[in-house]
Amino acid sequence: MFLAILGNADSWYVADIRRAAEKRGHTAVRVEYRRLFASLDSQGVRLGESPADADPAATSGTNDSFANLSCCDAVIVRTMPPGSLEQVVFRMDALLMLEARGVQVINPPKAIECAVDKFLTSARLARAGIPTPRTIVCQDFESAMLAFEQLGGDVVVKPVFGAEGRGIMRVDNPDLAVRTFRTLERLDAVLYLQEFIHHPGYDTRILWLDGRPLGAIRRHSDDFRTNISRQARAERHTPTDLELQLAAAAVDATGTRIAGIDLLTDDQGRTYVIEVNAVPGWQGFRRATGIDVAEELVRSIEGL
Ligand code: ADP
Ligand code: MG
């Protein structure tokens, strides 16, 4: 098989997927998002990586020039870099066109669109009846102050397009609320406010692949943000039936093929789905569980 990985140069996941692909007799190349290009003529549309001389910083010495993505067996999306609205729409169009041509795109573009957007994910979870913390999304200071009160004066504020705990903060007093919400309003941000869940210092991450759980870890941290990227410690965890049910429902609601589902349990014993990550990391997971996620991913692509 021929696999393309949309991801950053020198990243651990490109190296890991390549290793797993080569072990199984396949070829995997990295493609730079910024170099996605489309050429149209009477034959139709060709999608690929720009054949023009790349910015050396973008390719950083790798020899990954690969012009035609339509010939790939699969395109693995491992990053969704921020960009202008135009860039984001173009990239999404390109992924949808590849999928329409029968290339496996992992995750499916519609699932990526949902999972990168914390509002859309929360809305899908709520609509599916999956327990998720009370959340209010608004665009102005006054509404945010009202939401802050309605959510009990203790909230987590998250960037709608964010990952790895970046930009997430706890706002638990009115002074901080005023300063935070004024600043966010000035930045034209969408304000995503979620009730603070008093968790015991860990969350549960279940990794899901093609309709089944690969395994689970608990991520312990002194910070309320229990992301591995924020130095949380991972330990292997055997998920409960409830955790598995919630994860399966969350995967269904978002349409993800591979997903990291984050669960938090509060001091009353209620378990919530916090997020569905469509580009989940697996280094901490692999260390804690010994499961070779990259190989599982390659095998799942072979199977379809
Ligand atoms: P990200 O995409 O940045 O990982 P998450 O929504 O998963 O965003 O939040 C990051 C971490 O912050 C979670 O793993 C959890 O530890 C903590 N967290 C998120 N939401 C809440 C909440 N409502 N109450 C308490 N902690 C939270
Ligand atoms: Mg998370």
CSV table of C-alpha atoms and ligand atoms in Angstrom, one decimal:
chain,number,residue,atom,x,y,z
A,1,MET,CA,0.0,0.0,0.0
A,2,PHE,CA,0.9,3.6,-0.4
A,3,LEU,CA,0.1,5.8,2.6
A,4,ALA,CA,0.3,9.6,2.8
A,5,ILE,CA,0.6,11.3,6.2
A,6,LEU,CA,-0.5,14.8,6.6
A,7,GLY,CA,1.7,16.0,9.4
A,8,ASN,CA,4.7,18.0,10.6
A,9,ALA,CA,8.3,17.3,9.6
A,10,ASP,CA,10.3,15.6,12.3
A,11,SER,CA,7.3,14.6,14.3
A,12,TRP,CA,7.3,11.4,16.3
A,13,TYR,CA,4.0,10.2,14.7
A,14,VAL,CA,5.3,10.4,11.1
A,15,ALA,CA,8.3,8.4,12.2
A,16,ASP,CA,6.1,5.9,14.1
A,17,ILE,CA,3.6,5.4,11.3
A,18,ARG,CA,6.4,5.0,8.8
A,19,ARG,CA,8.0,2.4,11.0
A,20,ALA,CA,4.8,0.5,11.2
A,21,ALA,CA,4.0,0.8,7.5
A,22,GLU,CA,7.5,-0.4,6.5
A,23,LYS,CA,7.3,-3.3,8.9
A,24,ARG,CA,4.1,-4.4,7.1
A,25,GLY,CA,5.7,-3.9,3.7
A,26,HIS,CA,4.1,-0.6,2.8
A,27,THR,CA,5.4,2.8,1.9
A,28,ALA,CA,4.4,5.9,3.8
A,29,VAL,CA,5.3,9.5,2.9
A,30,ARG,CA,4.8,12.7,4.6
A,31,VAL,CA,2.8,15.5,3.0
A,32,GLU,CA,2.9,19.1,4.1
A,33,TYR,CA,-0.5,20.7,4.6
A,34,ARG,CA,0.7,24.0,3.2
A,35,ARG,CA,1.8,22.3,0.0
A,36,LEU,CA,-1.5,20.6,-0.8
A,37,PHE,CA,-2.5,21.6,-4.3
A,38,ALA,CA,-5.2,21.0,-6.8
A,39,SER,CA,-4.9,21.3,-10.6
A,40,LEU,CA,-8.0,21.3,-12.8
A,41,ASP,CA,-8.4,20.6,-16.5
A,42,SER,CA,-10.9,18.9,-18.8
A,43,GLN,CA,-9.8,15.5,-17.3
A,44,GLY,CA,-10.9,16.6,-13.8
A,45,VAL,CA,-9.2,17.6,-10.6
A,46,ARG,CA,-5.8,16.3,-9.5
A,47,LEU,CA,-4.9,16.6,-5.9
A,48,GLY,CA,-1.5,16.3,-4.4
A,49,GLU,CA,1.5,17.9,-2.9
A,50,SER,CA,2.8,20.8,-4.9
A,51,PRO,CA,5.6,19.7,-7.2
A,52,ALA,CA,7.2,23.2,-7.0
A,53,ASP,CA,10.4,23.4,-5.0
A,54,ALA,CA,9.3,23.4,-1.5
A,55,ASP,CA,10.4,25.7,1.2
A,56,PRO,CA,13.3,23.8,2.7
A,57,ALA,CA,12.1,24.6,6.2
A,58,ALA,CA,8.8,22.9,5.4
A,59,THR,CA,10.3,19.6,4.1
A,60,SER,CA,13.4,19.8,6.3
A,61,GLY,CA,15.5,17.6,4.2
A,62,THR,CA,13.0,14.8,3.7
A,63,ASN,CA,12.5,13.4,0.3
A,64,ASP,CA,8.7,13.3,0.4
A,65,SER,CA,7.7,15.0,-2.9
A,66,PHE,CA,4.7,13.1,-4.0
A,67,ALA,CA,2.4,14.6,-6.6
A,68,ASN,CA,-0.7,12.6,-6.7
A,69,LEU,CA,-2.7,11.8,-3.6
A,70,SER,CA,-5.6,10.2,-5.5
A,71,CYS,CA,-3.3,7.2,-6.0
A,72,CYS,CA,-2.8,6.6,-2.4
A,73,ASP,CA,-4.5,3.9,-0.5
A,74,ALA,CA,-5.0,6.1,2.5
A,75,VAL,CA,-4.3,9.6,3.7
A,76,ILE,CA,-3.8,9.8,7.4
A,77,VAL,CA,-4.5,13.2,8.8
A,78,ARG,CA,-2.3,13.8,11.8
A,79,THR,CA,-2.5,17.5,12.2
A,80,MET,CA,-5.0,20.3,11.6
A,81,PRO,CA,-2.9,23.4,11.6
A,82,PRO,CA,-4.6,26.7,12.1
A,83,GLY,CA,-5.0,28.9,9.1
A,84,SER,CA,-7.2,31.5,7.5
A,85,LEU,CA,-10.8,30.5,6.8
A,86,GLU,CA,-9.8,30.1,3.1
A,87,GLN,CA,-7.0,27.7,3.9
A,88,VAL,CA,-9.1,25.6,6.2
A,89,VAL,CA,-12.0,25.4,3.7
A,90,PHE,CA,-9.6,24.5,0.8
A,91,ARG,CA,-7.9,21.8,2.9
A,92,MET,CA,-11.3,20.4,3.9
A,93,ASP,CA,-12.5,20.4,0.3
A,94,ALA,CA,-9.4,18.5,-0.8
A,95,LEU,CA,-9.9,15.8,1.9
A,96,LEU,CA,-13.6,15.5,0.9
A,97,MET,CA,-12.6,15.1,-2.8
A,98,LEU,CA,-10.1,12.4,-2.0
A,99,GLU,CA,-12.6,10.5,0.1
A,100,ALA,CA,-15.2,10.8,-2.7
A,101,ARG,CA,-12.6,9.1,-5.0
A,102,GLY,CA,-12.3,6.1,-2.7
A,103,VAL,CA,-9.1,7.0,-0.9
A,104,GLN,CA,-9.4,6.1,2.8
A,105,VAL,CA,-9.1,9.4,4.7
A,106,ILE,CA,-8.4,8.9,8.4
A,107,ASN,CA,-10.1,10.4,10.1
A,108,PRO,CA,-13.0,11.0,7.6
A,109,PRO,CA,-13.2,14.7,6.8
A,110,LYS,CA,-16.6,15.1,8.4
A,111,ALA,CA,-15.4,13.6,11.6
A,112,ILE,CA,-12.4,15.9,11.6
A,113,GLU,CA,-14.6,18.9,11.0
A,114,CYS,CA,-16.7,17.9,14.1
A,115,ALA,CA,-13.9,16.9,16.4
A,116,VAL,CA,-11.7,20.0,15.9
A,117,ASP,CA,-14.7,22.1,16.9
A,118,LYS,CA,-15.4,21.8,20.6
A,119,PHE,CA,-18.8,23.5,20.3
A,120,LEU,CA,-19.9,21.1,17.5
A,121,THR,CA,-18.6,18.1,19.4
A,122,SER,CA,-20.3,19.1,22.7
A,123,ALA,CA,-23.6,19.7,20.7
A,124,ARG,CA,-23.4,16.3,19.1
A,125,LEU,CA,-22.7,14.6,22.4
A,126,ALA,CA,-25.6,16.4,24.1
A,127,ARG,CA,-27.9,15.6,21.2
A,128,ALA,CA,-27.0,11.9,21.5
A,129,GLY,CA,-27.9,12.0,25.2
A,130,ILE,CA,-24.3,11.5,26.2
A,131,PRO,CA,-23.5,13.1,29.6
A,132,THR,CA,-21.2,16.0,29.0
A,133,PRO,CA,-20.7,19.0,31.3
A,134,ARG,CA,-23.1,22.0,31.0
A,135,THR,CA,-21.6,24.4,28.5
A,136,ILE,CA,-22.5,27.8,27.2
A,137,VAL,CA,-21.0,29.3,24.1
A,138,CYS,CA,-21.4,33.0,23.3
A,139,GLN,CA,-19.7,35.9,21.6
A,140,ASP,CA,-19.8,38.9,24.0
A,141,PHE,CA,-18.8,39.9,27.4
A,142,GLU,CA,-22.3,40.4,29.0
A,143,SER,CA,-23.4,37.0,27.9
A,144,ALA,CA,-20.3,35.4,29.2
A,145,MET,CA,-20.7,37.0,32.6
A,146,LEU,CA,-24.3,35.7,32.7
A,147,ALA,CA,-23.1,32.3,31.7
A,148,PHE,CA,-20.4,32.4,34.4
A,149,GLU,CA,-23.1,32.9,37.0
A,150,GLN,CA,-25.4,30.3,35.5
A,151,LEU,CA,-22.6,27.7,35.6
A,152,GLY,CA,-22.0,28.2,39.3
A,153,GLY,CA,-19.2,30.8,39.2
A,154,ASP,CA,-16.5,28.1,38.5
A,155,VAL,CA,-15.9,27.4,34.8
A,156,VAL,CA,-13.3,26.2,32.4
A,157,VAL,CA,-12.8,28.4,29.4
A,158,LYS,CA,-11.5,26.7,26.3
A,159,PRO,CA,-10.5,27.8,22.8
A,160,VAL,CA,-13.1,26.3,20.4
A,161,PHE,CA,-10.3,25.1,18.2
A,162,GLY,CA,-7.7,23.9,20.6
A,163,ALA,CA,-5.8,20.8,21.7
A,164,GLU,CA,-3.3,19.5,24.3
A,165,GLY,CA,-4.8,21.7,27.0
A,166,ARG,CA,-3.5,24.9,25.3
A,167,GLY,CA,-5.3,28.1,26.2
A,168,ILE,CA,-7.6,26.3,28.7
A,169,MET,CA,-8.1,28.1,32.0
A,170,ARG,CA,-10.2,27.8,35.1
A,171,VAL,CA,-12.1,31.0,36.0
A,172,ASP,CA,-13.4,30.7,39.5
A,173,ASN,CA,-13.8,34.3,40.6
A,174,PRO,CA,-15.7,37.3,39.2
A,175,ASP,CA,-12.6,39.6,38.9
A,176,LEU,CA,-10.8,37.0,36.8
A,177,ALA,CA,-14.0,36.5,34.8
A,178,VAL,CA,-14.3,40.2,33.9
A,179,ARG,CA,-10.7,40.4,32.8
A,180,THR,CA,-10.8,37.1,30.8
A,181,PHE,CA,-14.1,37.7,29.1
A,182,ARG,CA,-13.2,41.3,28.2
A,183,THR,CA,-9.9,40.2,26.6
A,184,LEU,CA,-11.6,37.3,24.7
A,185,GLU,CA,-14.3,39.6,23.4
A,186,ARG,CA,-11.7,42.1,22.2
A,187,LEU,CA,-9.9,39.2,20.3
A,188,ASP,CA,-13.2,38.4,18.5
A,189,ALA,CA,-13.1,34.9,20.1
A,190,VAL,CA,-16.0,32.6,20.5
A,191,LEU,CA,-16.3,32.1,24.3
A,192,TYR,CA,-16.7,28.5,25.3
A,193,LEU,CA,-17.5,28.2,29.0
A,194,GLN,CA,-18.0,24.8,30.7
A,195,GLU,CA,-18.9,24.1,34.3
A,196,PHE,CA,-15.8,23.0,36.3
A,197,ILE,CA,-15.9,19.3,37.1
A,198,HIS,CA,-14.3,18.4,40.4
A,199,HIS,CA,-12.3,15.4,39.3
A,200,PRO,CA,-9.9,13.4,41.5
A,201,GLY,CA,-6.8,14.5,39.6
A,202,TYR,CA,-7.0,12.2,36.7
A,203,ASP,CA,-9.1,11.7,33.6
A,204,THR,CA,-9.6,8.5,31.5
A,205,ARG,CA,-8.5,8.4,27.9
A,206,ILE,CA,-9.9,5.5,25.8
A,207,LEU,CA,-8.3,5.0,22.4
A,208,TRP,CA,-10.8,3.7,19.8
A,209,LEU,CA,-10.1,2.3,16.4
A,210,ASP,CA,-12.6,1.0,13.9
A,211,GLY,CA,-15.5,0.2,16.2
A,212,ARG,CA,-13.5,-1.2,19.1
A,213,PRO,CA,-11.5,0.0,22.0
A,214,LEU,CA,-7.7,-0.5,21.7
A,215,GLY,CA,-7.2,0.2,25.4
A,216,ALA,CA,-7.4,2.9,28.0
A,217,ILE,CA,-5.1,4.9,30.3
A,218,ARG,CA,-5.7,7.2,33.3
A,219,ARG,CA,-3.8,10.4,33.1
A,220,HIS,CA,-2.8,11.8,36.5
A,221,SER,CA,-1.7,15.4,37.1
A,222,ASP,CA,-1.4,18.0,39.8
A,223,ASP,CA,-2.9,20.5,37.4
A,224,PHE,CA,-6.6,20.2,36.6
A,225,ARG,CA,-5.6,19.8,32.9
A,226,THR,CA,-4.5,16.2,32.7
A,227,ASN,CA,-3.0,16.2,29.2
A,228,ILE,CA,0.1,14.2,28.6
A,229,SER,CA,1.5,17.2,26.8
A,230,ARG,CA,1.3,19.0,30.2
A,231,GLN,CA,3.4,16.3,31.9
A,232,ALA,CA,0.5,14.2,33.2
A,233,ARG,CA,1.5,10.6,34.1
A,234,ALA,CA,-0.2,7.8,32.3
A,235,GLU,CA,-1.1,4.5,33.8
A,236,ARG,CA,-2.8,1.5,32.1
A,237,HIS,CA,-6.5,1.3,33.0
A,238,THR,CA,-9.1,-1.3,32.4
A,239,PRO,CA,-12.2,0.6,31.3
A,240,THR,CA,-15.5,-0.1,33.0
A,241,ASP,CA,-18.6,-1.1,31.0
A,242,LEU,CA,-20.0,2.4,31.5
A,243,GLU,CA,-16.8,4.0,30.2
A,244,LEU,CA,-16.8,1.7,27.1
A,245,GLN,CA,-20.5,2.5,26.5
A,246,LEU,CA,-19.9,6.3,26.7
A,247,ALA,CA,-16.8,6.0,24.4
A,248,ALA,CA,-18.7,4.0,21.8
A,249,ALA,CA,-21.6,6.5,21.8
A,250,ALA,CA,-19.2,9.4,21.5
A,251,VAL,CA,-17.4,7.8,18.5
A,252,ASP,CA,-20.8,7.2,16.9
A,253,ALA,CA,-21.9,10.8,17.5
A,254,THR,CA,-18.7,12.2,15.8
A,255,GLY,CA,-18.1,9.6,13.1
A,256,THR,CA,-14.5,9.0,14.0
A,257,ARG,CA,-12.5,6.0,12.9
A,258,ILE,CA,-9.7,6.5,15.3
A,259,ALA,CA,-10.4,8.6,18.4
A,260,GLY,CA,-9.2,9.5,21.8
A,261,ILE,CA,-12.2,9.9,24.1
A,262,ASP,CA,-11.6,11.8,27.3
A,263,LEU,CA,-13.8,11.1,30.3
A,264,LEU,CA,-14.0,12.8,33.6
A,265,THR,CA,-15.7,11.5,36.8
A,266,ASP,CA,-16.8,14.1,39.4
A,267,ASP,CA,-16.9,13.9,43.2
A,268,GLN,CA,-20.5,12.5,43.0
A,269,GLY,CA,-19.3,9.6,40.8
A,270,ARG,CA,-20.9,10.9,37.6
A,271,THR,CA,-18.9,10.3,34.4
A,272,TYR,CA,-18.9,12.8,31.6
A,273,VAL,CA,-17.4,12.7,28.1
A,274,ILE,CA,-15.2,15.8,27.8
A,275,GLU,CA,-13.9,15.5,24.3
A,276,VAL,CA,-13.4,13.3,21.3
A,277,ASN,CA,-9.9,13.8,19.8
A,278,ALA,CA,-9.7,12.9,16.1
A,279,VAL,CA,-5.9,13.3,16.0
A,280,PRO,CA,-5.0,11.5,19.3
A,281,GLY,CA,-1.4,11.2,20.4
A,282,TRP,CA,-0.3,7.8,21.6
A,283,GLN,CA,3.2,8.0,23.0
A,284,GLY,CA,2.0,8.0,26.6
A,285,PHE,CA,-0.6,5.4,25.8
A,286,ARG,CA,1.9,3.2,24.2
A,287,ARG,CA,4.4,3.5,27.1
A,288,ALA,CA,1.6,2.6,29.6
A,289,THR,CA,-0.1,-0.2,27.7
A,290,GLY,CA,2.6,-1.6,25.3
A,291,ILE,CA,0.0,-1.4,22.5
A,292,ASP,CA,1.6,-0.5,19.1
A,293,VAL,CA,-1.1,2.0,17.9
A,294,ALA,CA,0.7,2.8,14.7
A,295,GLU,CA,0.7,-0.9,13.7
A,296,GLU,CA,-2.9,-1.3,14.7
A,297,LEU,CA,-3.7,1.7,12.5
A,298,VAL,CA,-1.9,0.3,9.5
A,299,ARG,CA,-3.6,-3.0,9.9
A,300,SER,CA,-7.0,-1.4,10.0
A,301,ILE,CA,-6.2,0.4,6.8
A,302,GLU,CA,-5.2,-3.0,5.2
A,303,GLY,CA,-8.5,-4.4,6.4
A,304,LEU,CA,-10.7,-2.1,4.4
B,1,ADP,P1,-7.9,19.6,24.8
B,1,ADP,O1,-8.5,19.4,23.4
B,1,ADP,O2,-7.1,20.8,24.9
B,1,ADP,O3,-7.3,18.4,25.3
B,1,ADP,P2,-10.1,19.1,26.8
B,1,ADP,O4,-11.5,19.5,26.7
B,1,ADP,O5,-9.8,17.6,26.6
B,1,ADP,O6,-9.2,19.9,25.7
B,1,ADP,O7,-9.5,19.6,28.2
B,1,ADP,C1,-8.1,19.3,28.5
B,1,ADP,C2,-8.1,18.8,30.0
B,1,ADP,O8,-8.6,19.8,30.9
B,1,ADP,C3,-8.9,17.6,30.2
B,1,ADP,O9,-8.2,16.4,29.9
B,1,ADP,C4,-9.3,17.7,31.7
B,1,ADP,O10,-8.2,17.2,32.5
B,1,ADP,C5,-9.4,19.2,31.9
B,1,ADP,N1,-10.8,19.6,31.8
B,1,ADP,C6,-11.4,19.8,30.6
B,1,ADP,N2,-12.7,20.2,30.8
B,1,ADP,C7,-12.8,20.3,32.2
B,1,ADP,C8,-13.9,20.6,33.0
B,1,ADP,N3,-15.1,21.0,32.5
B,1,ADP,N4,-13.7,20.6,34.4
B,1,ADP,C9,-12.5,20.2,34.9
B,1,ADP,N5,-11.5,19.9,34.1
B,1,ADP,C10,-11.6,19.9,32.8
B,2,MG,MG,-8.3,16.4,25.7
